[in-house]
Amino acid sequence: MTVAEWMWTVVGVLIGLAVIWIALVAVLLVQQRRAGRDVDWRAVLRLVPDVIRLIRRLATDPSVPRGTRWWLYGLLAYLILPIDLIPDFLPGIGYADDAIITVLALRFAAKHAGFEALERNWPGTPDGLSSLVTLARIPRSVRHTGGREETP
């Protein structure tokens, strides 16, 4: 491979990453606008420590089903370990895999433990929980009833 071919490959990868980053930002903006709110990036950044504490609290809550707690422990291990599906040093998309997997795990926890478990273990403000529910599209109507889930 010549130097020119190598440079075009690098430029192509960088352009591809920029397009993906712009698409991610656009999706976040559209989701917030659909919720009827402007994007408050400070509030989004404040969600990160609250979400981590929520996951830890859910993982140690004895009322949460054991299988769900194991998935949450696995999520915590994935978030702590330096090995990721997409390396974190890539701008914009480096943390996308962490965010997507966290959202999927929280939706799984809400489905299997009930929305009440999320409310009970949420360490932040009610507005923060509302923002998390909106961003992650977690249904508020799911209730845990002894191994079965019900939606009214």
Coordinates of N, CA and C in Angstrom, one line a residue:
M1 N 0.9 -1.2 0.0 CA 0.0 0.0 0.0 C 0.9 1.2 0.0
T2 N 0.6 2.1 -0.9 CA 1.4 3.3 -1.0 C 1.0 4.3 0.0
V3 N 1.8 5.4 0.2 CA 1.5 6.4 1.2 C 0.2 7.1 0.8
A4 N 0.0 7.4 -0.5 CA -1.2 8.1 -0.9 C -2.5 7.2 -0.6
E5 N -2.4 5.9 -0.8 CA -3.5 5.0 -0.5 C -3.8 5.0 1.0
W6 N -2.7 4.9 1.8 CA -2.8 4.9 3.2 C -3.5 6.2 3.7
M7 N -3.1 7.3 3.2 CA -3.6 8.6 3.6 C -5.1 8.7 3.2
W8 N -5.5 8.2 2.1 CA -6.9 8.2 1.7 C -7.7 7.3 2.6
T9 N -7.2 6.3 3.0 CA -7.8 5.4 4.0 C -8.1 6.1 5.3
V10 N -7.1 6.8 5.8 CA -7.2 7.5 7.1 C -8.2 8.6 6.9
V11 N -8.1 9.3 5.8 CA -9.1 10.4 5.6 C -10.5 9.9 5.6
G12 N -10.7 8.7 4.9 CA -12.0 8.1 4.8 C -12.6 7.7 6.1
V13 N -11.7 7.1 7.0 CA -12.1 6.7 8.3 C -12.5 7.9 9.2
L14 N -11.7 9.0 9.1 CA -12.0 10.2 9.8 C -13.3 10.8 9.4
I15 N -13.6 10.8 8.1 CA -14.8 11.4 7.6 C -16.0 10.5 8.1
G16 N -15.8 9.2 8.0 CA -16.8 8.3 8.5 C -17.1 8.5 10.0
L17 N -16.1 8.7 10.8 CA -16.3 8.9 12.2 C -17.0 10.2 12.5
A18 N -16.7 11.3 11.7 CA -17.3 12.6 11.8 C -18.8 12.5 11.5
V19 N -19.1 11.7 10.4 CA -20.5 11.5 10.0 C -21.3 10.8 11.1
I20 N -20.7 9.8 11.7 CA -21.4 9.0 12.8 C -21.6 9.9 14.0
W21 N -20.6 10.7 14.3 CA -20.7 11.6 15.5 C -21.8 12.6 15.3
I22 N -21.9 13.2 14.1 CA -22.9 14.2 13.8 C -24.3 13.5 13.8
A23 N -24.4 12.3 13.3 CA -25.7 11.6 13.3 C -26.1 11.3 14.8
L24 N -25.1 10.9 15.7 CA -25.5 10.7 17.1 C -26.0 12.0 17.7
V25 N -25.3 13.1 17.5 CA -25.8 14.3 18.1 C -27.1 14.7 17.5
A26 N -27.4 14.5 16.3 CA -28.7 14.8 15.7 C -29.8 13.9 16.3
V27 N -29.5 12.7 16.5 CA -30.5 11.8 17.1 C -30.8 12.2 18.5
L28 N -29.8 12.6 19.3 CA -30.0 13.1 20.6 C -30.9 14.4 20.6
L29 N -30.6 15.3 19.7 CA -31.4 16.5 19.6 C -32.8 16.2 19.2
V30 N -33.0 15.4 18.2 CA -34.4 15.0 17.8 C -35.2 14.4 19.0
Q31 N -34.5 13.5 19.7 CA -35.2 12.8 20.9 C -35.6 13.8 21.9
Q32 N -34.7 14.8 22.2 CA -35.1 15.8 23.2 C -36.2 16.7 22.7
R33 N -36.2 17.1 21.4 CA -37.2 17.9 20.9 C -38.6 17.2 20.9
R34 N -38.6 15.9 20.6 CA -39.8 15.1 20.6 C -40.4 15.1 22.0
A35 N -39.5 15.1 23.0 CA -40.0 15.1 24.4 C -40.5 16.5 24.8
G36 N -40.4 17.5 23.9 CA -40.9 18.8 24.1 C -39.9 19.7 25.0
R37 N -38.7 19.3 25.0 CA -37.7 20.1 25.8 C -36.5 20.5 25.0
D38 N -35.8 21.5 25.4 CA -34.5 21.8 24.8 C -33.5 21.0 25.4
V39 N -32.4 20.8 24.7 CA -31.3 20.0 25.3 C -30.5 20.8 26.3
D40 N -30.5 20.3 27.5 CA -29.7 20.9 28.6 C -28.5 19.9 28.8
W41 N -27.4 20.2 28.2 CA -26.3 19.3 28.2 C -25.7 19.2 29.6
R42 N -25.8 20.2 30.5 CA -25.4 20.1 31.9 C -26.2 19.0 32.6
A43 N -27.5 19.1 32.4 CA -28.4 18.1 33.0 C -28.1 16.7 32.5
V44 N -27.8 16.5 31.2 CA -27.4 15.2 30.7 C -26.1 14.7 31.4
L45 N -25.1 15.6 31.5 CA -23.9 15.2 32.2 C -24.1 14.9 33.6
R46 N -25.0 15.5 34.3 CA -25.3 15.2 35.7 C -26.0 13.9 35.9
L47 N -26.6 13.4 34.8 CA -27.2 12.1 34.9 C -26.2 10.9 35.0
V48 N -25.0 11.1 34.5 CA -24.1 10.0 34.5 C -23.8 9.4 35.9
P49 N -23.4 10.2 36.9 CA -23.2 9.6 38.2 C -24.5 9.1 38.8
D50 N -25.6 9.7 38.6 CA -26.9 9.2 39.1 C -27.2 7.8 38.5
V51 N -27.0 7.7 37.2 CA -27.3 6.4 36.5 C -26.4 5.3 37.1
I52 N -25.1 5.6 37.3 CA -24.2 4.6 37.8 C -24.6 4.2 39.2
R53 N -25.0 5.2 40.1 CA -25.5 4.8 41.4 C -26.8 4.0 41.3
L54 N -27.7 4.4 40.4 CA -28.9 3.6 40.2 C -28.6 2.2 39.9
I55 N -27.7 1.9 38.9 CA -27.4 0.6 38.5 C -26.8 -0.2 39.7
R56 N -25.9 0.4 40.5 CA -25.4 -0.3 41.7 C -26.5 -0.6 42.7
R57 N -27.4 0.4 42.9 CA -28.4 0.2 43.9 C -29.4 -0.9 43.4
L58 N -29.7 -0.9 42.1 CA -30.6 -2.0 41.6 C -29.9 -3.4 41.7
A59 N -28.6 -3.4 41.5 CA -27.9 -4.7 41.5 C -27.8 -5.2 42.9
T60 N -27.9 -4.4 43.9 CA -27.9 -4.8 45.3 C -29.3 -4.9 46.0
D61 N -30.3 -4.5 45.3 CA -31.7 -4.5 45.8 C -32.2 -5.9 45.8
P62 N -32.5 -6.5 47.0 CA -33.0 -7.9 47.1 C -34.4 -8.1 46.4
S63 N -35.1 -7.0 46.3 CA -36.5 -7.2 45.6 C -36.4 -7.3 44.1
V64 N -35.2 -7.0 43.6 CA -35.0 -7.1 42.1 C -34.7 -8.6 41.8
P65 N -35.3 -9.1 40.8 CA -35.1 -10.6 40.5 C -33.6 -10.8 40.3
R66 N -33.1 -12.0 40.8 CA -31.7 -12.4 40.8 C -31.1 -12.3 39.4
G67 N -31.8 -12.8 38.3 CA -31.3 -12.7 37.0 C -31.0 -11.3 36.5
T68 N -31.9 -10.4 36.9 CA -31.7 -9.0 36.5 C -30.5 -8.4 37.3
R69 N -30.4 -8.8 38.5 CA -29.2 -8.3 39.3 C -27.9 -8.7 38.7
W70 N -27.9 -10.0 38.2 CA -26.6 -10.5 37.5 C -26.3 -9.7 36.3
W71 N -27.4 -9.4 35.5 CA -27.2 -8.6 34.3 C -26.6 -7.2 34.7
L72 N -27.1 -6.6 35.7 CA -26.7 -5.3 36.2 C -25.2 -5.4 36.7
Y73 N -24.9 -6.4 37.4 CA -23.5 -6.6 37.8 C -22.6 -6.7 36.6
G74 N -23.0 -7.4 35.6 CA -22.3 -7.5 34.3 C -22.1 -6.2 33.7
L75 N -23.2 -5.4 33.7 CA -23.1 -4.0 33.1 C -22.0 -3.2 33.9
L76 N -22.1 -3.2 35.2 CA -21.1 -2.5 36.0 C -19.7 -2.9 35.7
A77 N -19.5 -4.2 35.5 CA -18.1 -4.7 35.2 C -17.7 -4.2 33.8
Y78 N -18.7 -4.2 32.8 CA -18.3 -3.7 31.5 C -18.0 -2.3 31.5
L79 N -18.7 -1.5 32.3 CA -18.4 0.0 32.4 C -17.1 0.3 33.0
I80 N -16.7 -0.6 34.0 CA -15.4 -0.4 34.7 C -14.2 -0.8 33.9
L81 N -14.4 -2.0 33.2 CA -13.2 -2.5 32.5 C -12.8 -1.6 31.3
P82 N -11.5 -1.5 31.1 CA -11.0 -0.7 30.0 C -11.3 -1.2 28.6
I83 N -11.7 -2.5 28.5 CA -12.0 -3.1 27.2 C -13.4 -2.8 26.8
D84 N -13.6 -2.1 25.6 CA -14.9 -1.8 25.1 C -15.1 -2.3 23.7
L85 N -16.4 -2.3 23.2 CA -16.6 -2.7 21.8 C -16.1 -1.6 20.9
I86 N -16.3 -0.3 21.3 CA -15.7 0.8 20.6 C -14.8 1.6 21.5
P87 N -13.5 1.7 21.2 CA -12.6 2.4 22.1 C -13.1 3.8 22.5
D88 N -12.9 4.1 23.8 CA -13.4 5.4 24.3 C -12.6 6.6 23.8
F89 N -11.4 6.4 23.3 CA -10.7 7.5 22.8 C -11.2 8.1 21.5
L90 N -12.1 7.4 20.8 CA -12.7 7.9 19.6 C -13.7 9.0 19.9
P91 N -13.5 10.2 19.4 CA -14.4 11.3 19.7 C -15.8 11.1 19.3
G92 N -16.7 11.3 20.2 CA -18.2 11.2 19.9 C -18.7 9.9 20.0
I93 N -18.1 8.9 19.4 CA -18.7 7.5 19.4 C -18.0 6.6 20.4
G94 N -17.0 7.1 21.0 CA -16.2 6.2 21.9 C -17.1 5.8 23.1
Y95 N -18.0 6.7 23.6 CA -18.8 6.3 24.7 C -20.2 5.9 24.3
A96 N -20.4 5.8 23.0 CA -21.8 5.5 22.5 C -22.1 4.0 22.9
D97 N -21.2 3.1 22.8 CA -21.5 1.7 23.2 C -21.8 1.6 24.6
D98 N -21.1 2.4 25.5 CA -21.5 2.4 26.9 C -22.9 2.9 27.1
A99 N -23.2 4.0 26.4 CA -24.6 4.6 26.6 C -25.7 3.6 26.1
I100 N -25.4 3.0 24.9 CA -26.4 2.1 24.4 C -26.6 0.9 25.3
I101 N -25.6 0.3 25.7 CA -25.7 -0.9 26.6 C -26.3 -0.5 27.9
T102 N -26.0 0.7 28.4 CA -26.6 1.1 29.7 C -28.1 1.3 29.5
V103 N -28.6 1.9 28.4 CA -30.0 2.1 28.2 C -30.7 0.7 28.0
L104 N -30.1 -0.2 27.3 CA -30.7 -1.5 27.1 C -30.8 -2.2 28.5
A105 N -29.8 -2.1 29.3 CA -29.8 -2.8 30.6 C -30.9 -2.1 31.5
L106 N -31.0 -0.8 31.5 CA -32.1 -0.1 32.3 C -33.5 -0.5 31.8
R107 N -33.7 -0.6 30.5 CA -35.0 -1.0 30.0 C -35.3 -2.5 30.4
F108 N -34.2 -3.3 30.4 CA -34.4 -4.7 30.8 C -34.7 -4.7 32.3
A109 N -34.0 -3.9 33.1 CA -34.3 -3.9 34.6 C -35.7 -3.4 34.8
A110 N -36.2 -2.4 34.1 CA -37.5 -1.8 34.3 C -38.6 -2.9 33.9
K111 N -38.3 -3.7 32.9 CA -39.2 -4.7 32.4 C -39.3 -5.8 33.4
H112 N -38.2 -6.2 34.0 CA -38.2 -7.4 34.9 C -38.3 -7.0 36.4
A113 N -38.0 -5.9 36.8 CA -38.1 -5.5 38.2 C -39.2 -4.5 38.4
G114 N -39.7 -3.9 37.4 CA -40.8 -2.9 37.5 C -40.2 -1.5 37.6
F115 N -41.0 -0.6 37.1 CA -40.6 0.9 37.1 C -40.5 1.3 38.6
E116 N -41.3 0.8 39.5 CA -41.2 1.2 40.9 C -39.8 0.9 41.4
A117 N -39.1 -0.1 41.0 CA -37.8 -0.4 41.5 C -36.8 0.7 41.0
L118 N -37.0 1.2 39.8 CA -36.2 2.4 39.4 C -36.5 3.6 40.2
E119 N -37.7 3.9 40.4 CA -38.1 5.1 41.2 C -37.5 4.9 42.6
R120 N -37.7 3.8 43.2 CA -37.2 3.6 44.6 C -35.7 3.7 44.8
N121 N -35.0 3.3 43.8 CA -33.5 3.3 43.9 C -32.9 4.5 43.2
W122 N -33.6 5.4 42.6 CA -33.1 6.6 41.9 C -32.5 7.5 42.9
P123 N -31.2 7.9 42.8 CA -30.5 8.7 43.8 C -30.6 10.2 43.5
G124 N -31.1 10.6 42.3 CA -31.1 12.0 41.9 C -32.4 12.7 42.1
T125 N -32.6 13.7 41.3 CA -33.9 14.5 41.4 C -35.0 13.9 40.6
P126 N -36.2 14.2 40.9 CA -37.3 13.7 40.1 C -37.2 14.1 38.6
D127 N -36.7 15.4 38.4 CA -36.4 15.8 37.0 C -35.4 15.0 36.3
G128 N -34.4 14.6 37.0 CA -33.3 13.7 36.5 C -33.9 12.4 36.1
L129 N -34.8 11.8 36.9 CA -35.4 10.5 36.6 C -36.3 10.7 35.3
S130 N -37.0 11.8 35.3 CA -37.9 12.0 34.1 C -37.0 12.2 32.9
S131 N -35.9 12.8 32.9 CA -35.0 12.9 31.8 C -34.5 11.6 31.3
L132 N -34.1 10.8 32.3 CA -33.6 9.4 32.0 C -34.6 8.6 31.3
V133 N -35.8 8.6 31.9 CA -36.9 7.8 31.3 C -37.2 8.3 29.9
T134 N -37.2 9.6 29.7 CA -37.4 10.1 28.3 C -36.3 9.7 27.4
L135 N -35.1 9.9 27.7 CA -34.0 9.6 26.9 C -33.9 8.1 26.6
A136 N -34.1 7.3 27.6 CA -34.0 5.8 27.4 C -35.3 5.2 26.9
R137 N -36.4 6.0 26.9 CA -37.7 5.5 26.5 C -38.1 4.3 27.3
I138 N -38.0 4.5 28.6 CA -38.4 3.4 29.6 C -39.9 3.6 29.9
P139 N -40.7 2.6 29.7 CA -42.1 2.7 29.9 C -42.4 2.8 31.4
R140 N -43.2 3.8 31.8 CA -43.5 4.0 33.2 C -44.6 3.0 33.7
S141 N -45.2 2.4 32.8 CA -46.4 1.6 33.1 C -46.1 0.1 33.5
V142 N -44.8 -0.3 33.4 CA -44.5 -1.7 33.7 C -44.5 -1.9 35.2
R143 N -45.2 -2.9 35.6 CA -45.2 -3.3 37.0 C -44.7 -4.7 37.2
H144 N -43.9 -4.9 38.2 CA -43.3 -6.3 38.4 C -44.3 -7.0 39.4
T145 N -44.7 -8.2 39.0 CA -45.7 -8.9 39.9 C -45.2 -10.3 40.0
G146 N -44.2 -10.6 40.8 CA -43.8 -11.9 41.1 C -43.4 -12.8 39.9
G147 N -42.5 -12.2 39.1 CA -42.0 -13.0 38.0 C -42.7 -12.7 36.7
R148 N -43.9 -12.0 36.7 CA -44.5 -11.7 35.5 C -44.6 -10.1 35.5
E149 N -44.6 -9.6 34.3 CA -44.8 -8.2 34.1 C -46.1 -7.9 33.6
E150 N -46.7 -6.8 34.0 CA -48.0 -6.4 33.6 C -47.9 -4.9 33.1
T151 N -48.6 -4.6 32.1 CA -48.8 -3.3 31.6 C -50.3 -2.9 31.7
P152 N -50.7 -1.9 32.3 CA -52.1 -1.5 32.4 C -52.7 -1.2 31.1

